[in-house]
Amino acid sequence: VKETFSRIEATDEQLEAFLTLNEEKSLEMAKELDAKGPSSDKPLAGIPIGIKDNIVTKDLLTTAASKMLYNFNPPYDATVMTNLYGANMIPVGKLNMDEFAMGSSTETSYFKKTKNAWSDKKVPGGSSGGSAASVAAGQIPASLGTDTGGSIRQPASYNGIVGMKPTYGRVSRFGLIAFASSLDQIGPMTRNVEDNAMILNAISGHDVHDGTSAKKEVPDFTSMIGQSMKGMKIGVPKEFMTEGVNPEVRKSIEEAIETYRELGAAVEEVSLPHSQYGVQVYYIMASSEASSNLQRFDGIRYGYRTENISNLEDVYVNSRSEGFGEEVKRRIMLGTFSLSAGFYDAYFKKAGQVRTLIVEDFKKVFKDYDLILGPVSPTIAHDFGTDKDNPVTAYMRDILTIPVNLAGLPGISLPCGFSEGMPVGLQLIGNYFEEEKIYQAASAFE
Ligand code: GLN
């Protein structure tokens, strides 16, 4: 733990991954564990982990990278935190992200610009950019991220690490600052597959505090690691390998397909015809849910309150106008618009119908295949500022990750090559609650 803090001190001025450090408490915990001696039933004991800053941590600043929560010290721990403490892991600090997890580059953070671990000209991806860059730069062995439309997998891919978005309901959302409740899921980000599976072991399970958490037994996610790929059937959606995907990225994915064939898997082309509408569906649904979830930030209950007050309305309007950044306001406006009486049928309702078609496409493929394979992102990490004046360009980057969230399926990002010196990510998508199979295939590739 000491080494972790000295590594962070030596590198974070440049990387800017951390928002808050938990040094004193971490060293105290480590000392206590040292005194107790090694424990055979807690393989993760004493291992440092970083936490995305939208996961609430008792008495440790939790900002969601927003001015709105610049001074928020939560009175309780998220369930994932309680679980990590149960495994005796040591949460060393809170990691930078896009404000309220809205973005794909971590540039919408109110506080700082995290760099990609491979190049300080490139974004780390997002919204879990701090969680990815920190692990890739060797500051910490593992972190937690959150994924609503790709925010674990895409930054994992941009930084060359392993990032897992579990099945919706696998991991409790209690204490995760809600963005889009029907899509949000917490997951591990690590440098290798086995570490990832071990952390998912620690954070998974039913939770009475989250009504959407699944009453499913939690298997040992490492149990199939090392097993042969013979007999495994993998589908590659033709919609994931189009001209819109950078040719070098496509080449890396084709090489990965070859590797799987050599390992004994059958790899065939499949189709997810409605996935092309995923981005449109997602930005309507996620923004609608966000506009509702973010109503609680009213200048009274949490965080930032304006000083500019002459009546009650000013408290709400000015606190929100001053406390939220541009992207968050754009989502709230999009969301309230698509939920409003005159437009609900044409937008929110229609989006829900198309979402069902996207889900059905996946179900059909999983009748015949064990896994779906494709790129995580159509491109490698881009330069800072690229999307500044064009939010829609940024939204289109999520085209290959969003369908997985809309369907609630598990998906992983794995490093599979390089283009222009930057990492490329391979995505493996599994059927509901079949994370072990994903880890099996991921480790075979590794
Ligand atoms: N990039 C997507 C968005 O901006 C995904 C975010 C996420 O998964 N949290 O909404």
Coordinates of C-alpha atoms and ligand atoms in Angstrom, one line a residue:
V1 CA 0.0 0.0 0.0
K2 CA 2.9 2.3 0.8
E3 CA 4.4 1.5 -2.7
T4 CA 1.1 2.4 -4.3
F5 CA 1.0 5.8 -2.7
S6 CA 4.6 6.5 -3.7
R7 CA 3.8 5.4 -7.3
I8 CA 0.7 7.7 -7.3
E9 CA 2.8 10.6 -5.9
A10 CA 5.4 10.1 -8.6
T11 CA 3.0 9.8 -11.6
D12 CA -0.3 11.5 -10.8
E13 CA 0.8 15.1 -11.4
Q14 CA 1.1 14.1 -15.0
L15 CA -1.6 11.4 -15.3
E16 CA -4.2 13.2 -13.2
A17 CA -6.2 10.1 -12.5
F18 CA -7.1 10.6 -8.9
L19 CA -9.5 13.1 -7.4
T20 CA -9.1 12.1 -3.7
L21 CA -6.6 9.9 -1.9
N22 CA -7.5 7.8 1.1
E23 CA -3.9 7.6 2.4
E24 CA -4.2 7.6 6.2
K25 CA -7.0 5.1 6.4
S26 CA -5.4 2.8 3.8
L27 CA -2.1 2.6 5.7
E28 CA -4.0 2.0 8.9
M29 CA -6.0 -0.9 7.3
A30 CA -2.8 -2.3 5.8
K31 CA -1.1 -2.3 9.2
E32 CA -4.0 -4.1 10.9
L33 CA -3.9 -6.7 8.2
D34 CA -0.2 -7.2 8.6
A35 CA -0.6 -7.7 12.3
K36 CA -3.2 -10.4 11.6
G37 CA -1.0 -12.3 9.2
P38 CA -2.0 -13.9 5.9
S39 CA -5.5 -15.3 5.5
S40 CA -6.0 -18.2 3.2
D41 CA -9.8 -17.6 2.6
K42 CA -9.3 -14.0 1.5
P43 CA -7.1 -14.0 -1.6
L44 CA -7.6 -10.3 -2.2
A45 CA -6.6 -9.2 1.4
G46 CA -4.4 -6.1 1.4
I47 CA -4.6 -5.5 -2.3
P48 CA -5.0 -1.8 -3.2
I49 CA -8.0 -0.8 -5.4
G50 CA -9.1 2.5 -6.8
I51 CA -12.8 3.5 -6.9
K52 CA -14.6 5.6 -9.6
D53 CA -15.9 8.8 -8.0
N54 CA -19.6 8.1 -8.6
I55 CA -19.5 5.2 -6.1
V56 CA -20.3 6.5 -2.6
T57 CA -17.7 6.0 0.1
K58 CA -18.4 6.7 3.7
D59 CA -16.7 9.9 4.9
L60 CA -14.6 10.0 1.8
L61 CA -15.3 12.8 -0.7
T62 CA -17.5 11.6 -3.6
T63 CA -18.1 14.1 -6.3
A64 CA -19.1 12.2 -9.5
A65 CA -16.6 14.8 -11.0
S66 CA -19.2 17.5 -10.7
K67 CA -19.1 20.9 -9.1
M68 CA -22.6 20.0 -7.9
L69 CA -21.0 17.5 -5.4
Y70 CA -17.7 19.2 -4.8
N71 CA -18.1 18.9 -1.0
F72 CA -20.2 15.7 -0.7
N73 CA -19.0 13.3 2.1
P74 CA -21.4 10.4 2.0
P75 CA -22.8 9.1 5.3
Y76 CA -22.8 5.5 4.1
D77 CA -20.9 3.0 1.9
A78 CA -22.1 1.6 -1.4
T79 CA -22.7 -2.2 -1.2
V80 CA -19.7 -2.8 -3.5
M81 CA -17.6 -1.0 -0.9
T82 CA -18.9 -3.1 1.9
N83 CA -18.1 -6.1 -0.2
L84 CA -14.6 -5.0 -0.9
Y85 CA -14.0 -4.3 2.8
G86 CA -15.4 -7.8 3.4
A87 CA -12.6 -9.2 1.1
N88 CA -10.1 -7.0 3.0
M89 CA -9.2 -5.0 -0.1
I90 CA -7.9 -1.5 0.5
P91 CA -9.6 1.4 -1.4
V92 CA -6.7 3.9 -1.9
G93 CA -8.7 6.7 -3.5
K94 CA -11.4 8.0 -5.8
L95 CA -10.8 8.2 -9.6
N96 CA -11.7 10.9 -12.1
M97 CA -14.5 10.4 -14.6
D98 CA -16.9 12.3 -16.9
E99 CA -19.3 14.4 -14.9
F100 CA -22.0 12.0 -13.6
A101 CA -20.6 9.4 -16.0
M102 CA -21.8 11.3 -19.1
G103 CA -19.2 11.2 -21.8
S104 CA -16.6 9.0 -23.4
S105 CA -13.3 10.9 -22.8
T106 CA -13.3 12.0 -19.2
E107 CA -13.1 15.6 -20.6
T108 CA -16.4 16.6 -19.0
S109 CA -15.0 16.3 -15.5
Y110 CA -15.3 19.5 -13.6
F111 CA -11.9 19.0 -11.9
K112 CA -9.1 17.7 -14.2
K113 CA -8.1 16.1 -17.5
T114 CA -6.9 12.6 -17.0
K115 CA -4.4 11.5 -19.7
N116 CA -4.3 8.2 -21.6
A117 CA -1.6 6.0 -19.9
W118 CA 0.0 5.5 -23.4
S119 CA 0.1 9.2 -24.6
D120 CA -0.6 12.4 -22.9
K121 CA -2.1 13.8 -26.1
K122 CA -4.8 11.2 -26.1
V123 CA -8.0 11.0 -24.0
P124 CA -8.2 8.0 -21.6
G125 CA -11.7 7.3 -22.8
G126 CA -14.6 7.5 -20.6
S127 CA -16.5 7.8 -18.5
S128 CA -14.3 5.6 -16.3
G129 CA -11.2 7.3 -17.7
G130 CA -9.4 7.6 -14.3
S131 CA -10.1 4.0 -13.4
A132 CA -8.6 2.8 -16.7
A133 CA -5.6 5.1 -16.9
S134 CA -4.6 4.5 -13.3
V135 CA -4.5 0.7 -13.7
A136 CA -2.8 0.9 -17.1
A137 CA -0.1 3.2 -15.7
G138 CA 0.7 0.8 -12.9
Q139 CA -0.5 3.1 -10.1
I140 CA -2.9 0.4 -8.8
P141 CA -3.5 -3.2 -9.7
A142 CA -7.3 -2.8 -10.0
S143 CA -10.2 -0.4 -10.0
L144 CA -13.9 -0.2 -10.1
G145 CA -15.6 1.5 -13.0
T146 CA -19.2 1.8 -14.1
D147 CA -20.7 1.1 -17.5
T148 CA -24.0 2.6 -18.7
G149 CA -23.3 2.7 -22.4
G150 CA -19.7 1.5 -22.5
S151 CA -17.9 3.4 -19.8
I152 CA -15.9 0.4 -18.5
R153 CA -15.2 -1.3 -21.8
Q154 CA -14.2 1.7 -23.9
P155 CA -11.7 3.2 -21.5
A156 CA -10.3 -0.3 -20.9
S157 CA -9.8 -0.7 -24.6
Y158 CA -8.2 2.8 -25.0
N159 CA -5.7 2.0 -22.3
G160 CA -5.0 -1.7 -23.0
I161 CA -6.5 -3.3 -19.9
V162 CA -9.3 -5.7 -19.0
G163 CA -12.7 -4.2 -18.2
M164 CA -15.8 -6.2 -17.4
K165 CA -19.4 -5.0 -17.5
P166 CA -21.4 -7.7 -15.6
T167 CA -24.9 -8.8 -16.4
Y168 CA -27.4 -6.2 -15.3
G169 CA -28.4 -7.2 -11.7
R170 CA -25.2 -9.1 -11.0
V171 CA -23.7 -6.3 -8.9
S172 CA -25.6 -4.1 -6.6
R173 CA -26.2 -0.5 -7.6
F174 CA -26.9 0.6 -4.1
G175 CA -24.7 3.6 -3.5
L176 CA -23.9 4.2 -7.1
I177 CA -24.9 7.7 -8.0
A178 CA -27.6 6.9 -10.6
F179 CA -27.2 8.0 -14.2
A180 CA -29.6 5.7 -16.1
S181 CA -30.9 3.1 -13.6
S182 CA -32.0 0.5 -16.2
L183 CA -28.5 0.5 -17.7
D184 CA -25.9 1.3 -15.0
Q185 CA -23.7 -1.5 -13.8
I186 CA -20.5 -1.5 -11.7
G187 CA -17.6 -3.7 -12.8
P188 CA -13.8 -4.4 -12.3
M189 CA -10.9 -3.0 -14.3
T190 CA -7.6 -4.9 -14.1
R191 CA -4.4 -5.7 -15.9
N192 CA -5.3 -9.4 -16.5
V193 CA -8.3 -11.7 -16.7
E194 CA -7.9 -13.7 -13.5
D195 CA -7.6 -10.6 -11.3
N196 CA -10.8 -9.3 -12.9
A197 CA -12.7 -12.5 -12.2
M198 CA -11.5 -12.5 -8.6
I199 CA -12.8 -9.0 -8.0
L200 CA -16.1 -9.8 -9.6
N201 CA -16.3 -12.6 -7.1
A202 CA -15.9 -10.1 -4.3
I203 CA -18.5 -7.5 -5.5
S204 CA -21.3 -9.8 -6.9
G205 CA -24.5 -11.0 -5.3
H206 CA -28.0 -10.2 -4.3
D207 CA -28.6 -7.1 -2.2
V208 CA -31.8 -6.2 -0.5
H209 CA -31.0 -2.5 -1.0
D210 CA -31.2 -2.8 -4.8
G211 CA -34.6 -3.9 -6.1
T212 CA -33.0 -4.8 -9.5
S213 CA -30.2 -6.9 -8.1
A214 CA -30.6 -10.5 -9.1
K215 CA -31.4 -13.4 -6.8
K216 CA -28.8 -15.6 -8.6
E217 CA -26.2 -17.7 -7.0
V218 CA -22.7 -16.3 -7.6
P219 CA -20.4 -18.9 -9.1
D220 CA -16.6 -18.7 -8.8
F221 CA -15.9 -16.6 -11.8
T222 CA -12.3 -18.1 -12.1
S223 CA -13.6 -21.6 -12.3
M224 CA -13.5 -22.0 -16.1
I225 CA -10.3 -20.1 -16.6
G226 CA -7.8 -22.3 -18.4
Q227 CA -10.4 -24.7 -19.9
S228 CA -10.2 -25.5 -23.6
M229 CA -12.0 -23.5 -26.3
K230 CA -12.8 -26.6 -28.2
G231 CA -16.5 -26.8 -29.0
M232 CA -17.2 -23.2 -28.2
K233 CA -19.2 -21.3 -30.8
I234 CA -18.6 -17.6 -31.3
G235 CA -20.7 -15.3 -33.5
V236 CA -19.3 -12.1 -35.1
P237 CA -22.0 -9.7 -35.9
K238 CA -21.5 -8.3 -39.4
E239 CA -22.8 -5.0 -38.2
F240 CA -19.8 -4.7 -35.9
M241 CA -17.2 -5.1 -38.7
T242 CA -18.4 -2.5 -41.2
E243 CA -16.5 0.3 -43.0
G244 CA -17.3 2.6 -40.0
V245 CA -14.7 0.6 -38.0
N246 CA -11.1 1.8 -38.5
P247 CA -9.3 -0.7 -40.8
E248 CA -6.4 -1.3 -38.4
V249 CA -8.9 -2.0 -35.6
R250 CA -10.7 -4.4 -37.8
K251 CA -7.4 -6.1 -38.7
S252 CA -6.7 -6.7 -35.0
I253 CA -10.1 -8.2 -34.5
E254 CA -9.7 -10.4 -37.5
E255 CA -6.4 -11.6 -36.1
A256 CA -8.2 -12.4 -32.8
I257 CA -10.8 -14.4 -34.7
E258 CA -7.9 -16.4 -36.3
T259 CA -6.5 -17.0 -32.8
Y260 CA -9.8 -18.4 -31.6
R261 CA -10.1 -20.7 -34.5
E262 CA -6.6 -22.0 -33.8
L263 CA -7.7 -22.5 -30.2
G264 CA -10.5 -24.8 -31.4
A265 CA -13.5 -22.5 -31.4
A266 CA -16.0 -22.2 -34.3
V267 CA -16.3 -18.6 -35.3
E268 CA -19.0 -17.6 -37.7
E269 CA -20.7 -14.4 -39.0
V270 CA -24.1 -13.6 -37.3
S271 CA -26.4 -10.6 -37.5
L272 CA -27.8 -8.1 -35.0
P273 CA -29.9 -6.1 -37.4
H274 CA -31.3 -3.6 -34.9
S275 CA -28.1 -2.8 -33.2
Q276 CA -27.6 0.0 -35.7
Y277 CA -30.3 2.0 -33.8
G278 CA -28.7 1.5 -30.4
V279 CA -27.2 4.9 -30.2
Q280 CA -30.4 6.7 -30.9
V281 CA -32.4 4.5 -28.5
Y282 CA -29.7 4.9 -25.8
Y283 CA -29.4 8.7 -25.9
I284 CA -33.2 9.0 -25.5
M285 CA -33.6 6.4 -22.7
A286 CA -30.4 7.2 -20.8
S287 CA -31.1 11.0 -21.0
S288 CA -34.7 10.5 -19.9
E289 CA -33.7 8.4 -16.9
A290 CA -30.9 10.9 -16.1
S291 CA -33.2 13.9 -16.2
S292 CA -35.3 12.1 -13.5
N293 CA -32.4 10.8 -11.4
L294 CA -30.7 14.2 -11.4
Q295 CA -33.8 16.0 -10.0
R296 CA -32.5 15.4 -6.5
F297 CA -29.6 17.9 -7.0
D298 CA -31.7 20.9 -6.1
G299 CA -29.2 23.0 -4.1
I300 CA -30.9 21.9 -0.8
R301 CA -30.3 18.3 -0.2
Y302 CA -26.7 17.8 -1.5
G303 CA -23.5 19.6 -2.4
Y304 CA -23.4 23.0 -4.2
R305 CA -25.8 25.8 -3.4
T306 CA -25.7 29.1 -5.3
E307 CA -25.0 32.4 -3.4
N308 CA -27.2 34.1 -5.9
I309 CA -30.6 33.9 -4.2
S310 CA -33.5 36.3 -3.9
N311 CA -36.3 33.7 -3.8
L312 CA -36.9 29.9 -3.6
E313 CA -36.9 29.4 -7.3
D314 CA -33.4 31.0 -7.5
V315 CA -32.1 28.3 -5.1
Y316 CA -33.1 25.5 -7.6
V317 CA -32.5 27.3 -10.9
N318 CA -29.2 29.0 -10.0
S319 CA -27.7 26.1 -8.1
R320 CA -28.4 23.8 -11.0
S321 CA -27.3 26.3 -13.6
E322 CA -24.0 26.9 -11.8
G323 CA -23.5 23.4 -10.5
F324 CA -24.0 21.3 -13.6
G325 CA -21.7 21.3 -16.6
E326 CA -22.7 21.7 -20.3
E327 CA -23.0 18.0 -21.1
V328 CA -25.1 17.2 -18.1
K329 CA -27.4 20.1 -18.9
R330 CA -27.7 18.8 -22.5
R331 CA -28.7 15.4 -21.3
I332 CA -31.3 16.8 -18.8
M333 CA -32.9 18.9 -21.6
L334 CA -32.9 16.0 -24.0
G335 CA -34.4 13.8 -21.4
T336 CA -37.1 16.1 -20.2
F337 CA -38.0 16.8 -23.8
S338 CA -38.5 13.1 -24.7
L339 CA -40.5 12.5 -21.6
S340 CA -42.8 15.5 -22.0
A341 CA -46.5 14.9 -22.7
G342 CA -46.4 15.9 -26.4
F343 CA -43.3 13.9 -27.3
Y344 CA -43.4 10.9 -25.1
D345 CA -45.0 8.6 -27.7
A346 CA -42.7 9.6 -30.5
Y347 CA -39.5 9.4 -28.4
F348 CA -39.4 7.6 -25.1
K349 CA -42.0 5.1 -25.9
K350 CA -40.7 4.4 -29.4
A351 CA -37.2 4.0 -28.0
G352 CA -38.5 1.4 -25.6
Q353 CA -40.0 -0.6 -28.5
V354 CA -36.8 -0.5 -30.5
R355 CA -34.9 -1.6 -27.3
T356 CA -37.0 -4.7 -27.3
L357 CA -36.0 -5.5 -30.9
I358 CA -32.4 -5.1 -30.0
V359 CA -32.8 -7.5 -27.0
E360 CA -34.6 -10.1 -29.3
D361 CA -31.7 -10.0 -31.8
F362 CA -29.3 -11.0 -29.1
K363 CA -31.5 -13.7 -27.7
K364 CA -31.8 -15.2 -31.2
V365 CA -28.0 -15.3 -31.6
F366 CA -27.4 -16.8 -28.1
K367 CA -29.7 -19.8 -29.0
D368 CA -26.9 -21.0 -31.3
Y369 CA -23.7 -19.4 -30.0
D370 CA -21.8 -19.2 -26.7
L371 CA -20.3 -15.8 -27.2
I372 CA -20.4 -12.7 -29.5
L373 CA -17.2 -11.1 -30.6
G374 CA -16.3 -7.7 -32.1
P375 CA -14.4 -4.5 -31.5
V376 CA -15.1 -2.4 -28.4
S377 CA -14.8 0.9 -30.2
P378 CA -14.6 1.8 -33.9
T379 CA -11.4 3.7 -33.2
I380 CA -8.4 4.0 -30.9
A381 CA -8.2 6.8 -28.4
H382 CA -8.5 10.2 -30.0
D383 CA -6.8 13.5 -29.2
F384 CA -8.0 15.9 -26.6
G385 CA -10.6 18.4 -27.8
T386 CA -11.6 16.4 -30.9
D387 CA -15.3 16.2 -30.0
K388 CA -15.5 19.7 -28.4
D389 CA -18.1 21.2 -30.8
N390 CA -19.8 18.0 -31.9
P391 CA -21.6 15.9 -29.2
V392 CA -23.1 13.7 -31.8
T393 CA -19.6 12.5 -33.1
A394 CA -18.9 11.6 -29.5
Y395 CA -22.2 9.7 -29.1
M396 CA -21.5 7.7 -32.2
R397 CA -18.3 6.3 -30.6
D398 CA -20.5 4.2 -28.4
I399 CA -22.2 2.3 -31.2
L400 CA -20.5 -1.1 -30.4
T401 CA -20.9 -1.0 -26.6
I402 CA -24.4 0.4 -26.1
P403 CA -26.4 -2.5 -27.4
V404 CA -25.0 -4.7 -24.6
N405 CA -26.3 -2.3 -22.0
L406 CA -29.7 -2.0 -23.6
A407 CA -29.9 -5.8 -23.5
G408 CA -28.5 -6.0 -19.9
L409 CA -25.8 -8.6 -21.1
P410 CA -22.3 -9.0 -19.7
G411 CA -19.4 -7.8 -21.9
I412 CA -15.6 -7.6 -21.5
S413 CA -12.9 -5.6 -23.1
L414 CA -9.5 -7.2 -23.7
P415 CA -6.3 -5.8 -25.2
C416 CA -5.8 -7.4 -28.6
G417 CA -3.3 -5.3 -30.5
F418 CA -2.0 -1.8 -31.3
S419 CA -2.7 0.8 -34.0
E420 CA -0.4 3.9 -34.2
G421 CA 1.1 2.8 -30.9
M422 CA -2.2 2.9 -29.1
P423 CA -4.0 -0.2 -27.7
V424 CA -7.0 -1.8 -29.5
G425 CA -9.7 -3.6 -27.5
L426 CA -11.5 -6.9 -28.3
Q427 CA -15.1 -7.2 -27.0
L428 CA -16.6 -10.5 -25.9
I429 CA -20.3 -10.5 -25.1
G430 CA -21.9 -13.4 -23.2
N431 CA -25.4 -14.6 -22.5
Y432 CA -27.2 -13.5 -19.3
F433 CA -25.3 -14.5 -16.1
E434 CA -22.6 -16.4 -18.1
E435 CA -19.6 -14.3 -17.1
E436 CA -17.6 -17.5 -16.4
K437 CA -17.7 -18.3 -20.1
I438 CA -16.5 -14.9 -21.0
Y439 CA -13.6 -15.2 -18.6
Q440 CA -12.8 -18.7 -20.0
A441 CA -12.5 -17.3 -23.5
A442 CA -10.8 -14.2 -22.4
S443 CA -8.1 -16.1 -20.6
A444 CA -7.6 -18.5 -23.5
F445 CA -6.9 -15.4 -25.7
E446 CA -4.6 -13.8 -23.1
Ligands
GLN1 N1 -20.4 7.5 -23.5 C1 -21.8 7.1 -23.0 C2 -22.5 8.4 -22.5 O1 -21.9 9.4 -22.6 C3 -21.6 6.1 -22.0 C4 -21.5 6.6 -20.6 C5 -21.4 5.5 -19.6 O2 -21.4 4.3 -19.9 N2 -21.5 5.9 -18.3 O3 -23.5 8.3 -22.0

